[in-house]
PDB file of C-alpha atoms in Angstrom:
ATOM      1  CA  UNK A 141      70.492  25.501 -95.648  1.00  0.00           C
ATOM      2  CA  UNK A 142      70.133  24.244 -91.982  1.00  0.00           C
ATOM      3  CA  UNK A 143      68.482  21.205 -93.080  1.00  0.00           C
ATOM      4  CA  UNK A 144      70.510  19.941 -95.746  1.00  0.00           C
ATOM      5  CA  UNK A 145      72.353  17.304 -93.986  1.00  0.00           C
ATOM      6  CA  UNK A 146      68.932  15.944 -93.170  1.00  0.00           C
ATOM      7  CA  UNK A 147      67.223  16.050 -96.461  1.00  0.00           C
ATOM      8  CA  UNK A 148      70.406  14.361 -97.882  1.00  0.00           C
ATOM      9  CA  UNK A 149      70.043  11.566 -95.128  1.00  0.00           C
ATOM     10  CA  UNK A 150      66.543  11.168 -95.691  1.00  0.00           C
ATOM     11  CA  UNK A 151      67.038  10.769 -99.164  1.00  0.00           C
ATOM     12  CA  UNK A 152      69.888   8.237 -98.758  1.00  0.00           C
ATOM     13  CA  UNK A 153      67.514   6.198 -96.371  1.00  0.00           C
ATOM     14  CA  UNK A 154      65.040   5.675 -98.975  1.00  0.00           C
ATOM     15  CA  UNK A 155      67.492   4.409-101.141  1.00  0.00           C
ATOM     16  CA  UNK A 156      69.190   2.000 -98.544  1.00  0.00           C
ATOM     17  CA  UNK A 157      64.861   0.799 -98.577  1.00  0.00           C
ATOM     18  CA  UNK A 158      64.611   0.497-101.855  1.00  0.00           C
ATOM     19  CA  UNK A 159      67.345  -0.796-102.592  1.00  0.00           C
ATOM     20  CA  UNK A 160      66.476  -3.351-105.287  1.00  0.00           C
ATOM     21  CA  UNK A 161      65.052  -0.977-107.396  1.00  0.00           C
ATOM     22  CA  UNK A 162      65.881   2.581-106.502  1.00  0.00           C
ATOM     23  CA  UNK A 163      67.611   3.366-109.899  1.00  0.00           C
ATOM     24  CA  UNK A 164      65.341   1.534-111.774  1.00  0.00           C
ATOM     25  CA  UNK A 165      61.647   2.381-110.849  1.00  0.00           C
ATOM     26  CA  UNK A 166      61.079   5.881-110.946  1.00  0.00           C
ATOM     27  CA  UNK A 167      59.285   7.716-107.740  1.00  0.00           C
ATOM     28  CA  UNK A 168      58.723  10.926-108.448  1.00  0.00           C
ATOM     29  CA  UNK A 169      57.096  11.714-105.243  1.00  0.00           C
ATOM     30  CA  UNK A 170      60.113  11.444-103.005  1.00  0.00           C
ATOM     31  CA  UNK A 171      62.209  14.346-104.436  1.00  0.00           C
ATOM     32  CA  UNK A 172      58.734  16.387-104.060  1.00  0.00           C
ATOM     33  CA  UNK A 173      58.029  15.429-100.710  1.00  0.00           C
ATOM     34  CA  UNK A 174      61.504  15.895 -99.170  1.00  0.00           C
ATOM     35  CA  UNK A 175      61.421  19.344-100.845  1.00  0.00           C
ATOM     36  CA  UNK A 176      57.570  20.537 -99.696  1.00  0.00           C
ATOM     37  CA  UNK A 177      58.649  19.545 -96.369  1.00  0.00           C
ATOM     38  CA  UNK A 178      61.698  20.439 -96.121  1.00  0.00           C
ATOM     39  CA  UNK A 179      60.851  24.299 -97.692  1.00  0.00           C
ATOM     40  CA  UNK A 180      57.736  24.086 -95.707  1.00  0.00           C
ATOM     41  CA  UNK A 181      59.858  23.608 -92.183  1.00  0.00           C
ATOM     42  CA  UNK A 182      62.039  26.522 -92.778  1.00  0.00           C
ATOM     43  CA  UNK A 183      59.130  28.755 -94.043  1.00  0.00           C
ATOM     44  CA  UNK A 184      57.879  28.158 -90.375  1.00  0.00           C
ATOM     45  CA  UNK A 185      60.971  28.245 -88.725  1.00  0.00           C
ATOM     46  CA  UNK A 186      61.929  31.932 -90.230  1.00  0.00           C
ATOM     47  CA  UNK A 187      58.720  33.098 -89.432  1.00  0.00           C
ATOM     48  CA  UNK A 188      58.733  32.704 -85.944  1.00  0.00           C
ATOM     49  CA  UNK A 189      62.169  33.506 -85.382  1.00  0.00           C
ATOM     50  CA  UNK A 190      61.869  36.558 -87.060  1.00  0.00           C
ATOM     51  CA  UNK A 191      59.073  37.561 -85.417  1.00  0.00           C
ATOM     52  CA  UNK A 192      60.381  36.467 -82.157  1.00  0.00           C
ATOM     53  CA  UNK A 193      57.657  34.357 -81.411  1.00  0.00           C
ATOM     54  CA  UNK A 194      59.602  31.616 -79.556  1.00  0.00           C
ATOM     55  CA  UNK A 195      62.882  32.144 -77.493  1.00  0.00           C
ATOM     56  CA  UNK A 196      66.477  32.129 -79.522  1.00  0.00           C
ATOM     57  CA  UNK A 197      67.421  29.008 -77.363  1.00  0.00           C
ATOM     58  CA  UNK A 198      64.154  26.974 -78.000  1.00  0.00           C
ATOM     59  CA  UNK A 199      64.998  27.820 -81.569  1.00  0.00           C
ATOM     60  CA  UNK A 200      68.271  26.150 -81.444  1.00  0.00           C
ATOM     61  CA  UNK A 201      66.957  23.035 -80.643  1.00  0.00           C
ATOM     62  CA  UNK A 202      64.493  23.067 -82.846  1.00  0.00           C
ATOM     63  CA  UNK A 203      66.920  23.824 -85.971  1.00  0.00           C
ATOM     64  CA  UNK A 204      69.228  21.368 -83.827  1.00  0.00           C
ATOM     65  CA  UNK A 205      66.542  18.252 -83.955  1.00  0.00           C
ATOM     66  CA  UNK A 206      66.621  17.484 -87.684  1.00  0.00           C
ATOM     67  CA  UNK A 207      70.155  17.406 -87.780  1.00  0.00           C
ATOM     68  CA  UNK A 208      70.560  15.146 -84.845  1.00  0.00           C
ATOM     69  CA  UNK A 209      68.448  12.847 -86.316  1.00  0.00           C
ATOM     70  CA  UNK A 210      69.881  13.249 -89.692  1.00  0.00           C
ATOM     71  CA  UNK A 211      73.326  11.866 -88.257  1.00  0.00           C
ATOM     72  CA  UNK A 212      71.858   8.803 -86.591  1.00  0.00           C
ATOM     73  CA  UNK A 213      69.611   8.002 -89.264  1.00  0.00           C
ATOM     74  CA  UNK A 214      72.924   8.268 -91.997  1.00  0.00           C
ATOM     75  CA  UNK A 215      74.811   5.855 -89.493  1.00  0.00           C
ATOM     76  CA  UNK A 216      72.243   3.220 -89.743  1.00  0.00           C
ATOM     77  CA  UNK A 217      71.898   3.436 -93.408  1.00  0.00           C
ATOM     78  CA  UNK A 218      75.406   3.023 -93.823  1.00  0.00           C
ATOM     79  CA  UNK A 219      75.754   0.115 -91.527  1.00  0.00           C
ATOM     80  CA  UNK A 220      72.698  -1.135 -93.175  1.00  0.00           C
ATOM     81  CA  UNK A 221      74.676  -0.936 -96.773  1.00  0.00           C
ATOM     82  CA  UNK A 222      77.970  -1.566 -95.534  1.00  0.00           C
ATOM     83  CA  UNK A 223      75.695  -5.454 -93.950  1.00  0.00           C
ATOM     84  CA  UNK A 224      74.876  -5.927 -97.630  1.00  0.00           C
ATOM     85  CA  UNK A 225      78.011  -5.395 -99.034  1.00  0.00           C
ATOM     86  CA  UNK A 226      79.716  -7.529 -96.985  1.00  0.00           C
ATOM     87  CA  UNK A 227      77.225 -10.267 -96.767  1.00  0.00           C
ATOM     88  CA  UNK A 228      77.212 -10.657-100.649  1.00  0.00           C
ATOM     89  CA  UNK A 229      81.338 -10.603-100.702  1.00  0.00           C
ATOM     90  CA  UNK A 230      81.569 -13.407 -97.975  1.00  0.00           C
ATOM     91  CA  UNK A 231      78.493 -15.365 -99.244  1.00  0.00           C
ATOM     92  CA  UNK A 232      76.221 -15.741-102.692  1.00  0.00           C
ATOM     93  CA  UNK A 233      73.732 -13.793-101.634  1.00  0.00           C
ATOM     94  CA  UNK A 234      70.001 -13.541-103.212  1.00  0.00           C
ATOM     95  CA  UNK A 235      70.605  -9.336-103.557  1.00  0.00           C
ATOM     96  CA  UNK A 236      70.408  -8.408-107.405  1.00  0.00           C
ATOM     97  CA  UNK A 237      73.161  -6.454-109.405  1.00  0.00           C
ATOM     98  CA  UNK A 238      71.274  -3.221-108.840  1.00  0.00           C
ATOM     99  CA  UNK A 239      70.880  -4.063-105.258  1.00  0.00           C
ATOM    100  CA  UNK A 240      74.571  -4.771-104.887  1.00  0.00           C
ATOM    101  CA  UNK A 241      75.385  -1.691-107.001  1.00  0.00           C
ATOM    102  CA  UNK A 242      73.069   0.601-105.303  1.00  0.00           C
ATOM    103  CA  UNK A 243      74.637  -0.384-101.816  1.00  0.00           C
ATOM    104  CA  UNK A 244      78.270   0.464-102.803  1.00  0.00           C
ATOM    105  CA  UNK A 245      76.808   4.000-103.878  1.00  0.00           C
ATOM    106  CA  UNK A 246      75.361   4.624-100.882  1.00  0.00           C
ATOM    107  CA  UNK A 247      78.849   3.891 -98.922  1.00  0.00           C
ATOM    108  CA  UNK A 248      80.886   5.968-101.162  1.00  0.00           C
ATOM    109  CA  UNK A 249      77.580   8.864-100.863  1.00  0.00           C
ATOM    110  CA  UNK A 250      78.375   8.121 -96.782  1.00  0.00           C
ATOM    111  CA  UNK A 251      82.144   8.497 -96.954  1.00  0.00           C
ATOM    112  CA  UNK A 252      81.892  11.944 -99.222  1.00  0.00           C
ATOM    113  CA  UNK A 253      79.388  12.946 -96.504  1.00  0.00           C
ATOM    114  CA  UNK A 254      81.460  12.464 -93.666  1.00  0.00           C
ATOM    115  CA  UNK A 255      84.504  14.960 -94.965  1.00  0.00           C
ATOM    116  CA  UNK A 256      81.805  17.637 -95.741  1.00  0.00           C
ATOM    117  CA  UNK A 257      81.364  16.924 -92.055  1.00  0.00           C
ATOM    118  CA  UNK A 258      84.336  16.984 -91.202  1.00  0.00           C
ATOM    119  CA  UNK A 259      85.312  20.009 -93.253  1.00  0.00           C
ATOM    120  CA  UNK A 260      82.310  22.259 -92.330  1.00  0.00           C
ATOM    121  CA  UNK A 261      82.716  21.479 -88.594  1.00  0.00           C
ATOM    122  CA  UNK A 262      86.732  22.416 -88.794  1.00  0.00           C
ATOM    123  CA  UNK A 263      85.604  25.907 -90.176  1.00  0.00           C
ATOM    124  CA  UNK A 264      82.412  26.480 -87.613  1.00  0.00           C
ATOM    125  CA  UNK A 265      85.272  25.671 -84.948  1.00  0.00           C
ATOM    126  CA  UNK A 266      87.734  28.296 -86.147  1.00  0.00           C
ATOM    127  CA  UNK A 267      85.056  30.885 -86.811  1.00  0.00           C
ATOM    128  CA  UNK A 268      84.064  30.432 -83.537  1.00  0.00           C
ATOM    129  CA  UNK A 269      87.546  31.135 -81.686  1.00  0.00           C
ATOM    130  CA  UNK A 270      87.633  33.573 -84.150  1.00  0.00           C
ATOM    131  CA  UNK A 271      84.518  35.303 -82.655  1.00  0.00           C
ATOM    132  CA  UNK A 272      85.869  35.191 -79.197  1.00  0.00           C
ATOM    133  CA  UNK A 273      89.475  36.711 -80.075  1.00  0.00           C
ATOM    134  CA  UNK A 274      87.263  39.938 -81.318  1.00  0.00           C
ATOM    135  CA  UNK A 275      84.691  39.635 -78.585  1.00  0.00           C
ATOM    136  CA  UNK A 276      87.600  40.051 -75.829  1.00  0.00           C
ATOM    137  CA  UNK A 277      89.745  41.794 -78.329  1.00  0.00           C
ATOM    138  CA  UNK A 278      92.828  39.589 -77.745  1.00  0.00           C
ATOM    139  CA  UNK A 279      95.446  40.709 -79.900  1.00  0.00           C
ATOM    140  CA  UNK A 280      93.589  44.249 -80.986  1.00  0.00           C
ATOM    141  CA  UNK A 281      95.889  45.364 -83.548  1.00  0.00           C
ATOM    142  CA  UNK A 282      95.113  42.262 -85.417  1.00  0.00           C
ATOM    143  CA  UNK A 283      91.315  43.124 -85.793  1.00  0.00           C
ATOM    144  CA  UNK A 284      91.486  43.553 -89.335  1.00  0.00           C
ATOM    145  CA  UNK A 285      92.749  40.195 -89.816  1.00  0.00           C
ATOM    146  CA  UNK A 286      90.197  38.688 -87.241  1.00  0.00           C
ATOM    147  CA  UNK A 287      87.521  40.014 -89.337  1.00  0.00           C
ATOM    148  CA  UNK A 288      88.568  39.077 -92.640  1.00  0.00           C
ATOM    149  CA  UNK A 289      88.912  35.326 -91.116  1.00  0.00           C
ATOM    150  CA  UNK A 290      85.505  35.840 -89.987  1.00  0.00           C
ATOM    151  CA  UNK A 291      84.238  36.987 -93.566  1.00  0.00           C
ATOM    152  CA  UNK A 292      86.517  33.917 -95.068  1.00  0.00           C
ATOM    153  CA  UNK A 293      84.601  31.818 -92.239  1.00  0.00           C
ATOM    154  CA  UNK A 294      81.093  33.347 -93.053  1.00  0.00           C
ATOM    155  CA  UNK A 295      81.598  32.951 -97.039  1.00  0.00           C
ATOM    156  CA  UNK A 296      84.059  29.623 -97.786  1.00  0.00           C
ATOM    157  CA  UNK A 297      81.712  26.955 -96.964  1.00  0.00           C
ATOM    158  CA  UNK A 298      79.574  27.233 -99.979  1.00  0.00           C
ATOM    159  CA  UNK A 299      82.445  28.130-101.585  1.00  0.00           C
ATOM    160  CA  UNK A 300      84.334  24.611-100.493  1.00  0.00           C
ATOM    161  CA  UNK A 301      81.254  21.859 -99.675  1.00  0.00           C
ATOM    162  CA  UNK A 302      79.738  23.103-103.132  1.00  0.00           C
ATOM    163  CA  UNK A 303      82.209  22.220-105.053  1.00  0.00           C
ATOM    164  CA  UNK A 304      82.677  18.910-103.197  1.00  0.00           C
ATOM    165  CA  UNK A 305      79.385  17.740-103.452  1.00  0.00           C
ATOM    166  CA  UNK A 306      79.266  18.346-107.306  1.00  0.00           C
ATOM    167  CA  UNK A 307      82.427  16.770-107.823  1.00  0.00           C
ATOM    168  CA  UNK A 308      81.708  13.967-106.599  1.00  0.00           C
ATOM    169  CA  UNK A 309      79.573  13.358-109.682  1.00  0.00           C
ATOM    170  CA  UNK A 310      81.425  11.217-112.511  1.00  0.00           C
ATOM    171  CA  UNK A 311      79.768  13.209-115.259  1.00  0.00           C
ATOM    172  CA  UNK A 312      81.041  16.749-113.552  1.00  0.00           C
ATOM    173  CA  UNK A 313      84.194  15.152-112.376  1.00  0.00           C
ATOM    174  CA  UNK A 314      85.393  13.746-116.251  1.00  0.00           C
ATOM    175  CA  UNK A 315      83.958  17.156-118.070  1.00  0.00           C
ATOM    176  CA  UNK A 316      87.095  18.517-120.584  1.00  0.00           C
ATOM    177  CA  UNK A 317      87.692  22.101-118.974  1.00  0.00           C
ATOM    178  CA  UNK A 318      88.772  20.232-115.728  1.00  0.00           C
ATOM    179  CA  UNK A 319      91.576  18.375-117.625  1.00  0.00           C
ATOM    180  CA  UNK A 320      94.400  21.832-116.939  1.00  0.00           C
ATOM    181  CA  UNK A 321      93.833  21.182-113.279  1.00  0.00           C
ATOM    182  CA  UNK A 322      94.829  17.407-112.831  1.00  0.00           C
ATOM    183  CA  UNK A 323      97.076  16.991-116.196  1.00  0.00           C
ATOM    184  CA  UNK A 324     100.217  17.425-114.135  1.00  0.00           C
ATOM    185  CA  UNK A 325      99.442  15.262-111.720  1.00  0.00           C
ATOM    186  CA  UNK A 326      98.529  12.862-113.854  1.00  0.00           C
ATOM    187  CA  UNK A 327     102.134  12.888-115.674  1.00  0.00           C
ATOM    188  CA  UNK A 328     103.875  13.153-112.332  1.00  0.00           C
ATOM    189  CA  UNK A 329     101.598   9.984-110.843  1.00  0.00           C
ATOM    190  CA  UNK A 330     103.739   7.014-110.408  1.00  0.00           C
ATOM    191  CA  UNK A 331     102.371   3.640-111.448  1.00  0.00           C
ATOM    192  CA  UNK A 332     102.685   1.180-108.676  1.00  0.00           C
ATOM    193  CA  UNK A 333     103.540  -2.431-110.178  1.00  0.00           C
ATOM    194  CA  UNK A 334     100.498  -4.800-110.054  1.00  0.00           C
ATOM    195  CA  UNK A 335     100.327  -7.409-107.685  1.00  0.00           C
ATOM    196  CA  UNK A 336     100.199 -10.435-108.675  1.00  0.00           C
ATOM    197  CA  UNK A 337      96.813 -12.149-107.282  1.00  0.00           C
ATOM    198  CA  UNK A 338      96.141 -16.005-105.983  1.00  0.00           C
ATOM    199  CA  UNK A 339      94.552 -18.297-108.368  1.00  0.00           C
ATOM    200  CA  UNK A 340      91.537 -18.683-105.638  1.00  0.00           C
ATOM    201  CA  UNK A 341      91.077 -14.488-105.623  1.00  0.00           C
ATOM    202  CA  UNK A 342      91.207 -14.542-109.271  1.00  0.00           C
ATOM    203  CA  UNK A 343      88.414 -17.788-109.668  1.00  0.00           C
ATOM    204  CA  UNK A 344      86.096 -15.403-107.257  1.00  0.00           C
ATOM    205  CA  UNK A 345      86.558 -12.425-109.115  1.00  0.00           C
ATOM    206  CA  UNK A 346      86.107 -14.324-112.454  1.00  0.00           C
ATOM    207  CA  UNK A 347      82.665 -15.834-110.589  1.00  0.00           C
ATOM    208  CA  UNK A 348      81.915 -12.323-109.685  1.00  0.00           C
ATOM    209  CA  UNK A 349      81.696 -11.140-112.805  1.00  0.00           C
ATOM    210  CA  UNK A 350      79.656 -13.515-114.694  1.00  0.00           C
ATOM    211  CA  UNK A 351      77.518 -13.632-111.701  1.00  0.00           C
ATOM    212  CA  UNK A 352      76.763  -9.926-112.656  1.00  0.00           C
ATOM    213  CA  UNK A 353      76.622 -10.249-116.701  1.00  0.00           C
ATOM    214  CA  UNK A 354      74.070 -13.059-116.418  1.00  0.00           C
ATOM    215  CA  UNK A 355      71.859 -10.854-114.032  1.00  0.00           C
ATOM    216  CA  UNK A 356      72.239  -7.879-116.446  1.00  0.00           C
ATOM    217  CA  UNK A 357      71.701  -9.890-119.328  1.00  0.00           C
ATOM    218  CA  UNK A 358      68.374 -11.883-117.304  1.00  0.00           C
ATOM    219  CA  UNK A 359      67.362  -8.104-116.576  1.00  0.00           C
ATOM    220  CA  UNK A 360      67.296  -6.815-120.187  1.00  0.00           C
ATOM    221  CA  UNK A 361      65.496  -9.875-121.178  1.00  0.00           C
TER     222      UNK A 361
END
């Protein structure tokens, strides 16, 4: 589990390269390599640790490493996507529909990332001062409760990122036996009144469109 921000990133990179055709050619080999290395890594990584082969600190860094990267490399692929995005909006830009489309998945992939981030280093932070109100047993009649945060701490995350991650798929997110949750908030939702747009934003969105109907039609052709 250490290395799943990375694997994600990794994965997101190679769709930021191949971004032309990363839905539409199929490479089977980069699920299988990012999972033979990735399994592969942690097989090693156990092993030593459990045998105490290398010291707990160096072992830190080394389960540290991929992660560190994995940050830097998600913050230049979303730059990279966010470039395209905005390039094709100001200008008519050569990028295809899938290009264009692929691109504004990978920013709303980056955004979901970033409160899974968010979240999962909010609950580290609180199990931590968690840890050190029992390891100086502050407040000592509350030790029960200190240790059932802990257990919340130790047991939540897959219980909330999960969730998140699978939710953000449109095929999970629009399945029937979700409908009880959000009904009520769908009657109490207010609907804001449309605003009424400029001839010149409605000419570009009209341009927009058929730009992307003749490249789908030129691409079934």
């Amino acid at each position: 589990m250490s290395n799943v921000l990375c694997v994600i990133a990794v994965e997101r990179s190679l769709a930021s390269y191949f971004l032309n055709d990363y839905e539409k050619k199929s490479r089977f080999w980069i699920p299988i390599t990012i999972v033979l290395v990735d399994q592969s890594f942690n097989f090693i990584v156990s092993y030593f640790f459990y045998l105490n082969y290398v010291p707990f600190f160096y072992m830190i860094i080394i389960t540290g490493t991929p992660n560190a990267m994995a940050i830097c490399l998600m913050i230049h692929s979303q730059n990279y996507n966010r470039k395209v995005t905005k390039t094709h909006e100001k200008y008519t830009s050569n990028y295809s529909l899938a290009a264009r489309f692929q691109a504004k998945e990978n920013l709303k992939c980056f955004r979901m990332i970033k409160k899974i981030l968010i979240a999962a280093f909010s609950i580290v932070v609180f199990g931590f001062f968690v840890a050190i109100a029992l390891f100086l047993n502050i407040f000592p009649q509350m030790d029960t409760l200190w240790n059932l945060c802990l257990l919340a701490v130790t047991s939540l995350p897959p219980l909330v990122i999960c969730p998140a991650i699978i939710y953000s798929v449109d095929s999970f997110r629009n399945y029937p036996f979700l409908d009880c949750f959000f009904i009520k908030l769908k009657v109490a939702k207010v609907t804001s009144v449309p605003r009424k747009r400029s001839s010149a934003r409605s000419e570009d969105i009209q341009r927009e469109t058929e730009t992307y109907f003749n490249q789908l039609a030129a691409s079934w052709t």
